[in-house]
Tab-separated table of C-alpha atoms in Angstrom:
chain	number	residue	atom	x	y	z
A	130	MET	CA	-32.207	-16.038	-38.387
A	131	THR	CA	-32.641	-12.346	-37.600
A	132	ARG	CA	-33.481	-13.167	-33.970
A	133	ILE	CA	-30.374	-15.352	-33.700
A	134	LEU	CA	-28.161	-12.630	-35.128
A	135	SER	CA	-29.698	-10.106	-32.747
A	136	LEU	CA	-29.067	-12.414	-29.810
A	137	LEU	CA	-25.459	-12.972	-30.867
A	138	ALA	CA	-24.954	-9.233	-31.223
A	139	LEU	CA	-26.398	-8.689	-27.741
A	140	VAL	CA	-24.103	-11.331	-26.240
A	141	ALA	CA	-21.100	-9.843	-28.047
A	142	ALA	CA	-21.981	-6.352	-26.832
A	143	LEU	CA	-22.354	-7.615	-23.268
A	144	TYR	CA	-18.994	-9.405	-23.467
A	145	VAL	CA	-17.273	-6.287	-24.770
A	146	THR	CA	-18.910	-4.221	-22.019
A	147	ILE	CA	-17.592	-6.617	-19.372
A	148	CYS	CA	-14.089	-6.452	-20.867
A	149	VAL	CA	-14.175	-2.651	-20.922
A	150	ALA	CA	-15.370	-2.585	-17.294
A	151	VAL	CA	-12.529	-4.889	-16.247
A	152	TRP	CA	-10.020	-2.686	-18.094
A	153	VAL	CA	-11.309	0.505	-16.516
A	154	PHE	CA	-11.993	-0.668	-12.961
A	155	GLN	CA	-9.436	-3.469	-12.489
A	156	ARG	CA	-7.259	-1.626	-9.984
A	157	GLY	CA	-10.318	-1.172	-7.797
A	158	LEU	CA	-10.503	-4.984	-7.722
A	159	ILE	CA	-6.808	-5.383	-6.808
A	160	TYR	CA	-6.092	-2.611	-4.303
A	161	PHE	CA	-8.122	-1.839	-1.180
A	162	PRO	CA	-6.479	1.176	0.514
A	163	GLN	CA	-6.686	1.268	4.313
A	164	PRO	CA	-6.488	4.224	6.712
A	165	LEU	CA	-3.513	4.675	9.020
A	166	ALA	CA	-4.128	3.195	12.478
A	167	ILE	CA	-0.849	4.215	14.162
A	168	ASN	CA	-0.099	7.850	13.451
A	169	HIS	CA	2.761	8.960	15.712
A	170	PRO	CA	5.376	11.340	14.242
A	171	ASP	CA	8.240	9.215	15.569
A	172	THR	CA	6.907	6.115	13.758
A	173	LEU	CA	6.448	7.697	10.316
A	174	LEU	CA	8.899	8.478	7.553
A	175	LYS	CA	7.891	10.620	4.575
A	176	LEU	CA	9.643	9.270	1.489
A	177	PRO	CA	9.707	11.483	-1.620
A	178	VAL	CA	9.622	9.505	-4.865
A	179	ASP	CA	9.439	11.201	-8.253
A	180	ASP	CA	6.665	13.759	-7.982
A	181	THR	CA	4.897	12.321	-4.937
A	182	GLU	CA	5.427	11.303	-1.308
A	183	VAL	CA	4.669	8.004	0.386
A	184	LEU	CA	4.557	7.120	4.059
A	185	VAL	CA	6.631	4.432	5.746
A	186	SER	CA	5.925	3.168	9.259
A	187	ILE	CA	9.267	2.816	10.999
A	188	ARG	CA	10.980	1.635	14.148
A	189	PRO	CA	14.494	3.143	14.054
A	190	HIS	CA	17.390	1.027	15.294
A	191	ALA	CA	21.109	1.604	14.926
A	192	GLY	CA	23.264	-1.110	13.409
A	193	PRO	CA	23.611	-3.042	10.172
A	194	ASN	CA	20.284	-4.921	10.253
A	195	ALA	CA	17.016	-3.727	8.749
A	196	LEU	CA	13.714	-5.240	7.619
A	197	ILE	CA	11.588	-3.811	4.803
A	198	TYR	CA	8.004	-5.101	4.746
A	199	PHE	CA	5.360	-4.968	2.008
A	200	GLY	CA	1.817	-5.852	3.050
A	201	GLY	CA	-1.264	-7.311	1.438
A	202	ASN	CA	-3.710	-5.476	-0.779
A	203	ALA	CA	-6.034	-4.610	2.122
A	204	GLU	CA	-3.486	-4.253	4.920
A	205	ASP	CA	-2.571	-1.325	7.141
A	206	VAL	CA	1.063	-2.264	7.683
A	207	SER	CA	1.392	0.033	10.716
A	208	LEU	CA	-0.516	-2.586	12.730
A	209	ASN	CA	2.528	-4.887	12.451
A	210	LEU	CA	4.880	-2.368	14.011
A	211	ALA	CA	4.597	-3.364	17.679
A	212	GLU	CA	4.693	-7.107	16.976
A	213	PHE	CA	7.636	-6.836	14.586
A	214	ALA	CA	9.521	-4.579	17.017
A	215	GLN	CA	9.232	-7.267	19.676
A	216	ALA	CA	10.026	-10.129	17.301
A	217	PHE	CA	13.001	-8.463	15.594
A	218	PRO	CA	14.688	-6.334	18.285
A	219	GLU	CA	17.987	-6.095	16.363
A	220	HIS	CA	16.434	-4.795	13.152
A	221	ALA	CA	15.377	-1.333	12.076
A	222	LEU	CA	11.856	-1.641	10.625
A	223	TYR	CA	10.469	-0.014	7.487
A	224	LEU	CA	6.886	-0.851	6.499
A	225	LEU	CA	5.771	0.752	3.232
A	226	HIS	CA	2.301	2.225	2.797
A	227	TYR	CA	1.428	1.856	-0.885
A	228	ARG	CA	0.329	4.892	-2.854
A	229	GLY	CA	-3.226	5.790	-1.908
A	230	TYR	CA	-2.925	3.894	1.387
A	231	ALA	CA	-2.793	5.443	4.867
A	232	GLY	CA	-1.914	8.964	3.804
A	233	SER	CA	0.503	8.078	1.006
A	234	ALA	CA	-0.111	10.282	-2.024
A	235	GLY	CA	-0.963	9.037	-5.496
A	236	SER	CA	-2.734	5.930	-6.762
A	237	PRO	CA	-1.457	2.350	-6.498
A	238	SER	CA	-0.129	0.457	-9.499
A	239	GLU	CA	2.538	-2.222	-9.889
A	240	GLU	CA	5.080	0.081	-11.496
A	241	ALA	CA	4.473	2.970	-9.072
A	242	ILE	CA	4.788	0.688	-6.044
A	243	GLN	CA	7.962	-0.821	-7.480
A	244	ARG	CA	9.547	2.615	-7.882
A	245	ASP	CA	8.684	3.361	-4.261
A	246	ALA	CA	10.120	0.024	-3.158
A	247	LEU	CA	13.409	0.696	-4.954
A	248	ALA	CA	13.664	4.189	-3.462
A	249	LEU	CA	12.970	2.840	0.016
A	250	PHE	CA	15.532	0.043	-0.313
A	251	ASP	CA	18.238	2.406	-1.514
A	252	LYS	CA	17.625	4.720	1.434
A	253	VAL	CA	17.539	1.890	3.984
A	254	HIS	CA	20.469	-0.062	2.569
A	255	ALA	CA	22.727	2.992	2.712
A	256	ALA	CA	22.376	2.916	6.504
A	257	HIS	CA	21.818	-0.824	7.041
A	258	PRO	CA	23.935	-3.068	4.775
A	259	ARG	CA	22.097	-6.218	5.902
A	260	THR	CA	18.574	-5.491	4.716
A	261	VAL	CA	15.963	-8.256	4.720
A	262	VAL	CA	13.027	-7.917	2.300
A	263	MET	CA	9.674	-9.389	3.331
A	264	GLY	CA	6.302	-9.392	1.572
A	265	ARG	CA	2.885	-10.801	2.338
A	266	SER	CA	0.277	-11.765	-0.259
A	267	LEU	CA	0.293	-8.947	-2.852
A	268	GLY	CA	3.429	-7.655	-1.144
A	269	SER	CA	5.226	-10.886	-1.983
A	270	GLY	CA	5.108	-9.790	-5.624
A	271	VAL	CA	6.656	-6.449	-4.679
A	272	ALA	CA	9.311	-8.072	-2.492
A	273	ILE	CA	10.532	-10.693	-4.948
A	274	ARG	CA	10.885	-8.213	-7.787
A	275	LEU	CA	12.784	-5.833	-5.502
A	276	ALA	CA	15.110	-8.621	-4.325
A	277	SER	CA	15.863	-9.470	-7.963
A	278	GLN	CA	17.056	-5.876	-8.485
A	279	ARG	CA	18.769	-4.976	-5.225
A	280	PRO	CA	21.239	-6.727	-2.825
A	281	ALA	CA	18.814	-7.926	-0.163
A	282	SER	CA	20.447	-10.109	2.485
A	283	ARG	CA	17.427	-12.424	2.735
A	284	LEU	CA	13.933	-12.733	1.270
A	285	VAL	CA	10.752	-13.843	3.046
A	286	LEU	CA	7.506	-14.399	1.137
A	287	ILE	CA	4.273	-14.968	3.085
A	288	THR	CA	1.287	-16.546	1.289
A	289	PRO	CA	2.965	-15.831	-2.072
A	290	PHE	CA	1.607	-16.516	-5.568
A	291	ASP	CA	3.347	-17.332	-8.828
A	292	SER	CA	1.687	-14.607	-10.900
A	293	LEU	CA	-1.286	-12.316	-10.438
A	294	GLN	CA	-1.955	-12.719	-14.130
A	295	ALA	CA	-2.031	-16.513	-13.854
A	296	PHE	CA	-4.291	-16.208	-10.805
A	297	ALA	CA	-6.690	-13.915	-12.682
A	298	VAL	CA	-6.733	-16.222	-15.705
A	299	ARG	CA	-7.816	-19.080	-13.437
A	300	GLN	CA	-10.497	-16.914	-11.811
A	301	PHE	CA	-11.860	-15.509	-15.085
A	302	PRO	CA	-11.149	-18.150	-17.737
A	303	TYR	CA	-13.590	-16.664	-20.267
A	304	LEU	CA	-12.029	-13.194	-20.333
A	305	PRO	CA	-8.876	-12.183	-22.292
A	306	ILE	CA	-7.024	-11.414	-19.054
A	307	LYS	CA	-3.582	-11.471	-20.672
A	308	TRP	CA	-4.552	-8.468	-22.772
A	309	LEU	CA	-6.665	-6.694	-20.152
A	310	LEU	CA	-4.515	-6.891	-17.014
A	311	LYS	CA	-2.249	-3.900	-16.349
A	312	ASP	CA	-0.593	-5.063	-13.095
A	313	LYS	CA	0.624	-8.638	-13.547
A	314	PHE	CA	3.021	-9.199	-10.616
A	315	GLU	CA	4.817	-12.074	-12.357
A	316	SER	CA	6.770	-13.395	-9.379
A	317	SER	CA	7.790	-16.597	-11.173
A	318	LYS	CA	9.687	-14.479	-13.711
A	319	TYR	CA	11.860	-12.976	-10.967
A	320	ALA	CA	12.376	-16.097	-8.833
A	321	PRO	CA	15.225	-17.559	-10.952
A	322	ARG	CA	17.199	-14.333	-10.430
A	323	ILE	CA	17.154	-14.614	-6.622
A	324	ARG	CA	20.447	-15.757	-5.095
A	325	VAL	CA	19.903	-15.029	-1.382
A	326	PRO	CA	18.317	-17.411	1.168
A	327	THR	CA	14.550	-17.296	0.688
A	328	LEU	CA	11.679	-18.574	2.808
A	329	LEU	CA	8.176	-19.114	1.419
A	330	ILE	CA	5.427	-19.492	4.029
A	331	ALA	CA	2.044	-20.902	3.004
A	332	ALA	CA	-1.171	-21.370	4.979
A	333	GLU	CA	-2.546	-24.908	5.003
A	334	HIS	CA	-6.105	-23.721	4.376
A	335	ASP	CA	-5.427	-20.664	2.241
A	336	GLU	CA	-8.770	-19.773	0.682
A	337	VAL	CA	-7.303	-16.987	-1.499
A	338	ILE	CA	-3.983	-18.225	-2.908
A	339	PRO	CA	-4.121	-21.853	-4.088
A	340	ARG	CA	-1.323	-24.039	-2.779
A	341	ALA	CA	-0.506	-24.927	-6.375
A	342	SER	CA	0.273	-21.254	-7.065
A	343	THR	CA	2.763	-21.083	-4.181
A	344	GLU	CA	4.337	-24.389	-5.163
A	345	THR	CA	4.690	-23.242	-8.777
A	346	LEU	CA	6.571	-20.172	-7.552
A	347	TYR	CA	8.762	-22.343	-5.310
A	348	ARG	CA	9.791	-24.512	-8.277
A	349	HIS	CA	11.047	-21.454	-10.168
A	350	PHE	CA	13.827	-20.755	-7.657
A	351	ALA	CA	17.281	-22.163	-8.338
A	352	PRO	CA	18.027	-25.358	-6.373
A	353	GLY	CA	19.004	-24.707	-2.776
A	354	VAL	CA	17.898	-21.064	-2.712
A	355	ALA	CA	14.365	-21.361	-1.334
A	356	THR	CA	12.578	-23.257	1.424
A	357	LEU	CA	8.825	-23.757	1.620
A	358	GLU	CA	7.078	-24.030	5.003
A	359	VAL	CA	3.355	-24.651	5.523
A	360	ILE	CA	1.634	-23.383	8.671
A	361	PRO	CA	-1.064	-25.903	9.620
A	362	GLY	CA	-4.662	-25.072	10.434
A	363	LYS	CA	-4.623	-21.473	9.220
A	364	GLY	CA	-6.028	-19.551	6.283
A	365	HIS	CA	-4.849	-16.639	4.180
A	366	ASN	CA	-5.800	-13.941	6.678
A	367	SER	CA	-5.304	-15.899	9.884
A	368	ILE	CA	-1.784	-17.206	9.213
A	369	SER	CA	-0.174	-14.560	11.439
A	370	GLU	CA	-2.273	-15.775	14.385
A	371	SER	CA	-0.438	-19.105	14.447
A	372	PRO	CA	2.113	-19.623	17.255
A	373	ALA	CA	4.472	-20.883	14.565
A	374	TYR	CA	4.345	-17.694	12.492
A	375	LEU	CA	6.770	-15.345	14.246
A	376	PRO	CA	9.284	-18.086	15.129
A	377	LEU	CA	9.474	-18.963	11.421
A	378	LEU	CA	10.082	-15.334	10.548
A	379	ARG	CA	12.739	-14.968	13.244
A	380	ALA	CA	14.494	-18.103	12.051
A	381	ALA	CA	14.484	-16.768	8.477
A	382	LEU	CA	16.152	-13.558	9.587
C-alpha cells in the first residue's frame, strides 16, 4: 500500500509540474517572433501604443482604401509587402509586427496585440474610411476581434480557427487547459457580432488547423455574412503558393 501511495504521489507531483510548466512557458509555445527581413525607412511606421512602440510595415497610398494585415505566429509580415502591393494597387497597406517581433518592443500576448490592433485601426481609418481587415492563422483571431469592435469595411480570415482554447483542449485533453490558458483567441465568440462581408479561406490539407475548427467558426456567423472557400491541394503554410490564393483575396476586397 505504501508503494502504491508513493507512486500516486509521484504521478500527482509530475502532473502538477507539467501544469506549472504550461502556465509559465505557454506563450513560448504560441508565439515565435521573427526578425525583420525588409527594413527600409519608407516601408516602416513606428506606432506608439501605451508605454511601448510597435512597428508596422507599410505601403502608403492616397485614397479611401486601406488593408490592415495580421500574420501568423511565426510570420515576418514584411515579406508580404511586395506581393500585396502588386495584388492590391488601390489600397494603402499596413502590416502589423506583433510585440517582440521584428523590432517591435514588448512581449506578445492576446490583450497587448489587441490594443495595438485597435490603435492601428483608428490611425488608418482616420485617413482611409474603407479599411479592410485581414488575418492569417493566429492573426485571424486578432482580425475578427478587431472587426467586432471597429467599422471595418470587409473581413478576410485565412486558415482561421474557432478558438485557440478549443484547439489546445483537443491537443492536450488530459490537462486543465481552460484554467491554464492565458491567451484564448475565442474567434467564435466574436463571429456573431460581425456584420460586414467576410471571407474565410481554408487549405484542403491543413495539417495545423483542422477543417472542423474552421467550419465551426463559419457556423457562428450570422446567415449571409460569411463565405467559406477551400483552396485545393495546399497545406497550412503553403496556401499562399496556390494560384487561386491572391485572386480570392482580390475578389474579397
